[in-house]
XYZ file of C-alpha atoms in Angstrom:
519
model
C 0.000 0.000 0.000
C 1.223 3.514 -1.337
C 1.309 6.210 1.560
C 1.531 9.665 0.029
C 4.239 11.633 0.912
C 2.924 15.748 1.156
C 1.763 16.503 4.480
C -1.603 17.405 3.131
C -2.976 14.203 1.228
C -1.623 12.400 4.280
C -3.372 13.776 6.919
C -6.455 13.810 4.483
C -6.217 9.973 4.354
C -5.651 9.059 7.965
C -8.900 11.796 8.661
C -10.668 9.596 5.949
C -9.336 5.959 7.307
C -10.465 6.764 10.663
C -14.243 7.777 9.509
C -14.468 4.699 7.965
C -14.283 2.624 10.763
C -17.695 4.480 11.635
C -19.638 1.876 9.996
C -17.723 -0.876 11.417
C -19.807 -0.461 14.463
C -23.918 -0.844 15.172
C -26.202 -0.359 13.327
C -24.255 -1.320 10.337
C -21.696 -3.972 11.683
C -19.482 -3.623 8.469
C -16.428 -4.861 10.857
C -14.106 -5.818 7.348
C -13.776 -1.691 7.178
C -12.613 -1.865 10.690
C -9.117 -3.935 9.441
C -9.117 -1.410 6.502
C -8.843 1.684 9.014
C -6.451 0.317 10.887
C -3.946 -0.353 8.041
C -3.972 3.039 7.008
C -3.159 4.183 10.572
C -0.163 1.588 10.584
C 0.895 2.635 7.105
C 0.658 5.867 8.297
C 2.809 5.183 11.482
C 5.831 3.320 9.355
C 6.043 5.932 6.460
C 6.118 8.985 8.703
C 9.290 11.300 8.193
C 8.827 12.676 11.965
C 7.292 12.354 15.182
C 5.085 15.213 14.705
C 3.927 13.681 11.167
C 2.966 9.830 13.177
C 1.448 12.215 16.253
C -0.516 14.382 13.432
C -1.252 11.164 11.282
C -2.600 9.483 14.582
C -4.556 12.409 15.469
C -5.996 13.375 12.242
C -7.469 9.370 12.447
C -8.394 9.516 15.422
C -10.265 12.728 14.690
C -12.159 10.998 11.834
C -13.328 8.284 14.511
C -14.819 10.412 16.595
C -15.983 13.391 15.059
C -17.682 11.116 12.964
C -18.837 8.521 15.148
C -19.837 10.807 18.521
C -20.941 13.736 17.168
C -24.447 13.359 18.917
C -22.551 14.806 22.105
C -23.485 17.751 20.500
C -27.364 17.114 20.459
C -27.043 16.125 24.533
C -24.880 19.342 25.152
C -27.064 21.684 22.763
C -31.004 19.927 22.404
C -30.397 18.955 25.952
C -28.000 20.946 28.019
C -29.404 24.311 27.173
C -25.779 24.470 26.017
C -25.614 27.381 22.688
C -25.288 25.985 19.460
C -21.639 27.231 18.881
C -20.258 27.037 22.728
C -21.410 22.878 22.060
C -20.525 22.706 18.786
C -16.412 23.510 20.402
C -17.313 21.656 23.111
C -18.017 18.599 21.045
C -15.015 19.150 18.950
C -12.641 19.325 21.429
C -13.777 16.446 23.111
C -13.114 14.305 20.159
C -9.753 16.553 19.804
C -8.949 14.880 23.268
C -10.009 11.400 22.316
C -7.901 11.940 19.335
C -4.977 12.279 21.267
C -5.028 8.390 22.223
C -4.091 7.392 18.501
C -1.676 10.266 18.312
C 0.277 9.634 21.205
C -0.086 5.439 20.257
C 2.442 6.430 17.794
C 4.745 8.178 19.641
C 5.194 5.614 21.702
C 6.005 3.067 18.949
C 8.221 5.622 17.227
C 10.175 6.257 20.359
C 10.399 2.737 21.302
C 11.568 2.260 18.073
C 14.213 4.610 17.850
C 15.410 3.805 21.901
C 15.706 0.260 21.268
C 15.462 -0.676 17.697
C 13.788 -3.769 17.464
C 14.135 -5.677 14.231
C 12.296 -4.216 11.953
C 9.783 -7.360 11.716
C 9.618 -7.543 15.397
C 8.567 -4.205 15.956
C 5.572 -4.317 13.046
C 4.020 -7.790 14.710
C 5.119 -7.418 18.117
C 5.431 -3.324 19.041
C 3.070 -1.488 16.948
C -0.282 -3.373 17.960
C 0.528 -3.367 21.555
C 1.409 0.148 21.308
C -2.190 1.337 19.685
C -3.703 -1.313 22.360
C -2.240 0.670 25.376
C -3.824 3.722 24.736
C -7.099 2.067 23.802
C -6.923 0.080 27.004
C -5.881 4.272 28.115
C -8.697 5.740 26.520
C -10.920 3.676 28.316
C -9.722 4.473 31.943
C -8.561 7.960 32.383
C -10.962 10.932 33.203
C -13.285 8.171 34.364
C -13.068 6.165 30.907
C -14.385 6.781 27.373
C -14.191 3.463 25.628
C -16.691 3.835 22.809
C -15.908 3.004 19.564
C -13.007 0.870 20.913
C -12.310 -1.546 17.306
C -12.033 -4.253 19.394
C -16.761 -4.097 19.500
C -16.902 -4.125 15.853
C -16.134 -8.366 16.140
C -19.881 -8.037 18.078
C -22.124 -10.604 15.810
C -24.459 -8.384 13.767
C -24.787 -7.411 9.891
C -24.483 -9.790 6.616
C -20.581 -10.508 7.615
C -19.990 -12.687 10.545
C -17.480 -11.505 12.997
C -14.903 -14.866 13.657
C -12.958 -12.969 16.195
C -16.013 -13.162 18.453
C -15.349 -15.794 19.490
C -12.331 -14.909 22.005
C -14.275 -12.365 24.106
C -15.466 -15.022 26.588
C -11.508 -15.643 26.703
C -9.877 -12.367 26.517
C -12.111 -9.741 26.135
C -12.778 -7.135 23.952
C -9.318 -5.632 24.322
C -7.925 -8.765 23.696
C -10.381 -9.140 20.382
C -8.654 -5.385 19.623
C -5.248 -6.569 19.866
C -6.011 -9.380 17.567
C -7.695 -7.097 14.927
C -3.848 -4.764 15.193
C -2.503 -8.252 15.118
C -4.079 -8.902 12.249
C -3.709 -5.797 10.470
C 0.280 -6.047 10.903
C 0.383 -9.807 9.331
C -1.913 -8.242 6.662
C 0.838 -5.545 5.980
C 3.838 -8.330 5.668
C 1.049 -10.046 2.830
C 0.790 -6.845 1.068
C 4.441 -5.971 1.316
C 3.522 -2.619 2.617
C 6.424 -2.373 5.532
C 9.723 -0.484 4.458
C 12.847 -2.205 5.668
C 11.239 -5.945 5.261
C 11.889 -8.255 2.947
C 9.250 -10.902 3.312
C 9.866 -14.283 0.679
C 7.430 -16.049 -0.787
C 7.945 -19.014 2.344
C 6.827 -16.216 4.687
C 4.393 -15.076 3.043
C 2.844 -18.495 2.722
C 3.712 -19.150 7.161
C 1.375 -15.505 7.670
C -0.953 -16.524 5.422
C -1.447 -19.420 7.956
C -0.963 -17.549 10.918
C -4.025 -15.332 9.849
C -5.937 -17.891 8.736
C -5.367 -20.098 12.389
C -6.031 -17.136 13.976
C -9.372 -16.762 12.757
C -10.252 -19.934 12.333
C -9.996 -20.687 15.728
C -12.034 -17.571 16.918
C -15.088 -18.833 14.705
C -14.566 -22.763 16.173
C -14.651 -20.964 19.907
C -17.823 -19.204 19.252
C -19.260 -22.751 19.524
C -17.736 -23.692 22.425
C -20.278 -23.830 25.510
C -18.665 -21.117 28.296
C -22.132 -21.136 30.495
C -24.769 -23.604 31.201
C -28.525 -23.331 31.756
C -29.319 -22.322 35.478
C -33.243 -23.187 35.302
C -35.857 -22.925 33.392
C -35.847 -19.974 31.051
C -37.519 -16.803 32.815
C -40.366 -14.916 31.779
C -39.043 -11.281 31.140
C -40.621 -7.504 30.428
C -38.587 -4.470 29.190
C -40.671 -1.499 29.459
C -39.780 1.586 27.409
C -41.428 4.392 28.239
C -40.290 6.852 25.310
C -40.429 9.743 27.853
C -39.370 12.821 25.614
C -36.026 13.953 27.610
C -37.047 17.774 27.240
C -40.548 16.845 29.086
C -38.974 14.353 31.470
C -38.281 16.226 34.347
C -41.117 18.869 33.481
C -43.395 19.093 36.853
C -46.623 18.513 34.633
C -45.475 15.597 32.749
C -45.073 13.745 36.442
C -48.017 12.306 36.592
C -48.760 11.480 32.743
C -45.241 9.414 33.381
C -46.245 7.422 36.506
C -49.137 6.471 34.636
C -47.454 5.703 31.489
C -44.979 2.941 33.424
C -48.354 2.004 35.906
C -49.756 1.145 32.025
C -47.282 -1.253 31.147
C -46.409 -2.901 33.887
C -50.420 -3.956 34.257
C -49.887 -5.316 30.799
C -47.338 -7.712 31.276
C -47.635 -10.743 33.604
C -43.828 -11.554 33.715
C -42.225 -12.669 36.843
C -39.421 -9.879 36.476
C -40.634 -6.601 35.458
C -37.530 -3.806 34.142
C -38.122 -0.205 33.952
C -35.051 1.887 32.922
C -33.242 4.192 34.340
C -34.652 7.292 35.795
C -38.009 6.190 34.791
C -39.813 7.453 37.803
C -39.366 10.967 37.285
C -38.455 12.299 40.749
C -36.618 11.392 43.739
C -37.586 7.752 45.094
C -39.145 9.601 48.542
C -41.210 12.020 46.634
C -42.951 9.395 44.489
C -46.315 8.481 45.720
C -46.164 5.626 48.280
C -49.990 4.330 46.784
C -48.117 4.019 43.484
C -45.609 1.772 44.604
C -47.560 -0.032 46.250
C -49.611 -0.623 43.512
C -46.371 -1.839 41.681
C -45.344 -3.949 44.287
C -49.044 -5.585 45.162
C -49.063 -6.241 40.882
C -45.409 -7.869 41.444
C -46.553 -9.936 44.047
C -49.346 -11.178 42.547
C -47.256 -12.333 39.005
C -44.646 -14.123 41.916
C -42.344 -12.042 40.862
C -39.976 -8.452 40.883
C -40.044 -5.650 39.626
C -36.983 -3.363 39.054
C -37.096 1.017 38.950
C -34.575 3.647 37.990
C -34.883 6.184 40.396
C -32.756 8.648 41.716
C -32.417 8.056 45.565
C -31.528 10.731 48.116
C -29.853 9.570 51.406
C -29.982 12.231 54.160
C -27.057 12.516 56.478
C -28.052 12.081 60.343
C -26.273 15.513 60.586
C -27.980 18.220 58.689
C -24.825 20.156 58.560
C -23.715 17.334 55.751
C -25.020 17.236 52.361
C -27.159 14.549 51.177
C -25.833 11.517 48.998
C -27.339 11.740 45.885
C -27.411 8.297 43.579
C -28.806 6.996 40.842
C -30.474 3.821 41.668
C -32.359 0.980 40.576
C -34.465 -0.004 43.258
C -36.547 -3.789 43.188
C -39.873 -4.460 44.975
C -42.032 -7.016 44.904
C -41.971 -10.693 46.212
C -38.437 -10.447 47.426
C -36.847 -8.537 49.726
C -36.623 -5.029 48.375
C -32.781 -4.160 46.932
C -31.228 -1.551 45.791
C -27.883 -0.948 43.333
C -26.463 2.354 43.160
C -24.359 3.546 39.882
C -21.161 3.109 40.315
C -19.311 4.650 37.417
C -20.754 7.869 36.627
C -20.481 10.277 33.778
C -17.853 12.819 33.648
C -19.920 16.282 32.931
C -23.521 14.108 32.925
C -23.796 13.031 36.401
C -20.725 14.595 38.320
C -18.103 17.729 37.374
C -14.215 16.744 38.161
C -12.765 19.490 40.316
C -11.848 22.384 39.565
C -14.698 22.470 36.720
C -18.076 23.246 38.030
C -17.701 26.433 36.088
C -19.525 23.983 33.908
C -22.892 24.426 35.556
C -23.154 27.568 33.977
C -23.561 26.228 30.519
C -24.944 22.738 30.833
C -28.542 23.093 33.054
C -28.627 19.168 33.472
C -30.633 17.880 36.031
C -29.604 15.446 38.486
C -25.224 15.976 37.574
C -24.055 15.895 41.123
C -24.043 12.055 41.672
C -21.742 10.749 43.877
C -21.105 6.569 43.765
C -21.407 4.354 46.633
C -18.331 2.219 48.103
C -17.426 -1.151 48.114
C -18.157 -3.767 45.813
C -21.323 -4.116 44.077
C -23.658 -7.203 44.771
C -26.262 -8.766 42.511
C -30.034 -8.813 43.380
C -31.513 -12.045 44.638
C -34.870 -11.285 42.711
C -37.323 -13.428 40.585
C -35.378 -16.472 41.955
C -32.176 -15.430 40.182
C -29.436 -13.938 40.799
C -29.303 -10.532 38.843
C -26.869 -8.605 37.921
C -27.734 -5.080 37.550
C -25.988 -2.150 35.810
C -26.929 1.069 34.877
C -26.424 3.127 31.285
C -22.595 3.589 30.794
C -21.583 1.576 33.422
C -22.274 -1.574 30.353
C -18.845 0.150 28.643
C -16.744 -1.547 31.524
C -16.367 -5.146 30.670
C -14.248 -5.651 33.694
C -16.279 -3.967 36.138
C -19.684 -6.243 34.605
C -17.511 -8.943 36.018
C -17.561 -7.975 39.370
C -20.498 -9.662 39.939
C -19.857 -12.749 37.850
C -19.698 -16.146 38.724
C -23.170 -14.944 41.045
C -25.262 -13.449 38.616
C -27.363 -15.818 36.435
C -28.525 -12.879 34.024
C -27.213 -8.821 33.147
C -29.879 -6.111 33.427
C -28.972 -2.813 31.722
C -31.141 0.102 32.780
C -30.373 3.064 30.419
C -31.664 6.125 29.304
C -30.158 7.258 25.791
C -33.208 9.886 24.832
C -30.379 12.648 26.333
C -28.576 11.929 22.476
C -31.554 11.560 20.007
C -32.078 9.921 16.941
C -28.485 8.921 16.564
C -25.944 6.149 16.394
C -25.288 6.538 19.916
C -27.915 4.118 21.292
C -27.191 1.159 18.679
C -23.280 2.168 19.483
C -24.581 1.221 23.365
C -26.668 -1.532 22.685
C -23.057 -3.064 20.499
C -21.100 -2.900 24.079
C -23.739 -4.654 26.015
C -23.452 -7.243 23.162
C -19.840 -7.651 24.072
C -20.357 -7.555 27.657
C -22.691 -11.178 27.143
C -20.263 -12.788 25.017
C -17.640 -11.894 27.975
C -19.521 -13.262 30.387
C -21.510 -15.914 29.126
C -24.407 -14.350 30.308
C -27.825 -13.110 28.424
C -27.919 -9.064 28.902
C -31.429 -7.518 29.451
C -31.861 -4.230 28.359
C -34.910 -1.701 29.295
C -33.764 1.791 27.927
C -36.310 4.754 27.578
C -36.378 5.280 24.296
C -34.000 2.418 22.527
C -32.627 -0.175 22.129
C -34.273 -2.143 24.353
C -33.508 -5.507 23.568
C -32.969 -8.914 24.419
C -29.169 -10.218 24.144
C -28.004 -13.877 24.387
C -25.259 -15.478 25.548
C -23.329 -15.448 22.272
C -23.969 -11.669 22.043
C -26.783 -11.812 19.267
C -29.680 -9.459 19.396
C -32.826 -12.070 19.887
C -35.480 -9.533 19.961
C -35.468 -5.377 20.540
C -38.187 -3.009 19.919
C -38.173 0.123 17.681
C -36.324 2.790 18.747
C -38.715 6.527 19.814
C -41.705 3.952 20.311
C -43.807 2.916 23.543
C -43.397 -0.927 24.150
C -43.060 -3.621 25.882
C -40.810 -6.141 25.161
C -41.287 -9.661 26.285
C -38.801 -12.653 26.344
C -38.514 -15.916 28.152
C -34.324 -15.646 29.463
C -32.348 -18.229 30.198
C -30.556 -17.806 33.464
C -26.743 -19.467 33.105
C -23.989 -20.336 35.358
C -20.334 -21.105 34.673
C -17.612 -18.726 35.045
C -15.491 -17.648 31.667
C -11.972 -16.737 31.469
C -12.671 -13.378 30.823
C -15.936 -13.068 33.763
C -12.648 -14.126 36.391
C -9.405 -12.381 34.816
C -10.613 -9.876 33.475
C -8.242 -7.517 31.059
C -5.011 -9.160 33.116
C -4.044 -11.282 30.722
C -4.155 -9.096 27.628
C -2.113 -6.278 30.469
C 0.581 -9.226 30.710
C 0.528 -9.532 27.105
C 0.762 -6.067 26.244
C 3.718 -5.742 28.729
C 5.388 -8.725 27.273
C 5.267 -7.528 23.557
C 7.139 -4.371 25.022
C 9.573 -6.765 26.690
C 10.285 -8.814 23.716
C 10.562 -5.406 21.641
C 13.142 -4.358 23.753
C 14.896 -8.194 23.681
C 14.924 -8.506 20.002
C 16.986 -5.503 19.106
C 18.245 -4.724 15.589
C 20.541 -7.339 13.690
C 21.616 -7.753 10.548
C 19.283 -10.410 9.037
C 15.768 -8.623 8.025
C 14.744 -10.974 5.999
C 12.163 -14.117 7.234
């Protein structure tokens, strides 16, 4: 593969290979044009002159990612956050100017690493440039509180025309591990195409990466097969309510009762044993909600034999008025069981809490509810509907790690989410594509009640079995199969794929530069 050479056409091309990786992801699941994005990076990263052309290249890709793919910010900061069209229009840009620095600095590191040490030249395209762009994914998705979306490693998430053989490993090693294979991948692909300066690869290597490839992803599509869970029980009946609460109404004092009534609605319809409203679907503070009403719920809960789970927000008054109240969002059961209650753990940077030092913020975003605070220790699954269920809330599904907290335990996921905050976008199929993963990590069918999409119904093997329309009032109905079994992934977590990462620096460093560069 040709990489120009004027500064111009190659920024232009790593802009243009990173927004076609868009499409990679939900709705379209076109994951082929996630390899093809990521060889343009590379390319980009070995035919650079200077360390400011691979930072610019890796930014300029980056910036086609995300400006491309996360653009609705801007409809939560403007539509939403009261936030003027231009002021969120910068704010939006620079955000994805900051995610864009991941990529960029991705190649620094390889470039210095391969100018400290100089590993052979083959050494440092299979072994040191994927773990390099893996780190700062595996970055990305941790500092500032975490923004992994649009991580390449979800695009292997079974959807679209094309199935996804890499799928297969995410019970194993997780979705970072499924993005390290794709780099993987993508650097093998370069020695087949002859597209790395420096190596000389003959015909006998060509035919041993062929191989490699094709082992590689043969054996992800044989492990998607592979049974990681089995069935705890008989399959449980289960309702998804979505409410399609208009965000600009939800909070609106006169639409408080029309709400109530709306969820009151469907949960009379449905005679399922566990009942799941999303998040913040009662529209005040749990205290302030009619105690007739939830009795109501409970009494109708009771009489099915079963639970019902509501987002609230919860407020927990200090014995000492002098100290300010906890504030949480919550998802609170009722019913026949003993009534539970999971806080949110992970919150939103700028949606549900301001870092320090920034609540200058306030003045531009009018949010309700964004001064969350999360609870300690570790969180527990709910003993409800005679299962053990594992609850999580919105972006907390993003985490696969901290989903398997509460794995071996839980015998289903529950993802209560409210996604009406970004509108008629990508974002909610981008969300409903990381709860996929989360299943396949776990081995575990994922439940989803969102407010206005997608709710859906997610097996084991991360397919979609059944989701409703997205802006519609529904209720969606499925009979889930509670599992046990622990995978790899559900009691490791990223720790292997950290060792590995750590170990392809190692042997970077090991194998320095000899003579022979040919295989």
């Amino acid at each position: 593969m040709r990489f120009p050479s004027g500064l111009a056409a190659q920024l232009s091309l790593s802009f243009a290979g990173g927004a076609l990786a868009v499409p990679a992801f939900a709705p379209l699941y076109w994951w082929p044009l996630a390899l093809v994005s990521l060889l343009i990076l590379f390319v980009a990263w070995q035919h650079a002159a200077s360390a400011w052309r691979i930072f610019a290249c890796g930014f300029f890709w980056g910036l086609g990612v995300f400006t491309t793919g996360v653009s609705w910010i801007y409809v939560s900061l403007h539509v939403y956050g009261s936030m003027p069209a231009i002021l969120a229009g910068l704010a939006t840009f620079l955000f994805c100017c900051y995610l864009s620095l991941y990529p960029a600095l991705a190649g620094i590191l390889y470039r210095w690493f391969s100018r400290r040490f100089t590993p052979q030249p083959l050494i440092g395209l299979l072994v040191l440039m994927p773990a390099c762009f893996v780190i700062f994914e595996y970055l990305r998705g941790w500092v500032v509180s975490g923004f992994p979306w649009l991580t390449i490693g979800y695009s292997q998430t079974p959807g679209g025309f094309i199935g996804a053989p890499l799928a297969g490993y995410a019970p194993l090693l997780g979705m970072f591990g499924i993005t390290w294979l794709l780099a993987l991948s993508v650097s093998l692909g370069m020695l087949l195409l002859r597209s790395s300066p420096g190596i000389f690869v003959s015909r006998r290597g060509r035919i041993a990466t062929g191989i490699a490839l094709f082992a590689m992803w043969g054996a992800g599509a044989l492990l998607q097969a592979y049974p990681w869970s089995e069935n705890a029980g008989p399959p449980l009946k289960v309702a998804l309510l979505q409410g399609n609460v208009e965000q600009n109404l939800k909070w609106r004092d006169d639409q408080r009762l029309p709400t109530l009534a709306n969820y009151f609605e469907q949960v009379k319809s449905t005679q399922a044993k566990l009942i799941v409203m999303p998040e913040t679907a009662l529209p005040d503070f749990l205290e302030r909600i009619p105690s007739d009403y939830l009795d109501a719920l409970k009494q109708h809960a009771i009489g099915t034999g079963g639970d019902i789970v509501m987002g609230a927000p919860v407020i927990d008054r200090a014995a000492d008025r002098n100290t300010p109240p906890h504030l949480a969002n919550s998802a609170i059961s009722i019913g026949t069981s003993a009534t539970q209650r999971y806080d949110k753990r992970h919150l939103v940077a700028f949606g549900e809490f301001v870092p320090p030092m920034l609540s200058w913020v306030y003045r531009w975003l009018k949010i309700p509810l964004s001064d969350f605070s999360p609870p300690e220790g570790a969180p527990l699954p709910m003993n409800i509907a005679g299962h053990t269920v594992a609850i999580n809330i919105c972006y907390e599904d993003a985490f696969g790690a901290e989903i398997a907290w509460q794995l071996p335990d839980a015998a289903l996921l529950v993802n209560i989410s409210n996604m009406a905050w970004f509108g008629d976008s990508l974002a909610p199929w981008q969300h409903a594509q990381m709860s996929q993963m989360r299943a396949m990590e776990t081995g575990r069918w994922m439940l989803r009640a969102t407010n206005t999409g997608a709710t859906a119904a997610i097996n084991e093997k991360g397919v979609v079995l059944k989701s409703l329309p997205g802006f519609t009032r529904g209720v969606l109905e499925v009979d889930a199969q509670p599992l046990k079994g622990a995978t790899p992934y559900s009691r490791w977590r990223d720790t292997p794929v950290l060792l590995i990462l750590i170990a392809c620096l190692l042997l970077s460093y090991l194998l320095r530069e000899k003579s022979a560069r040919k295989i």
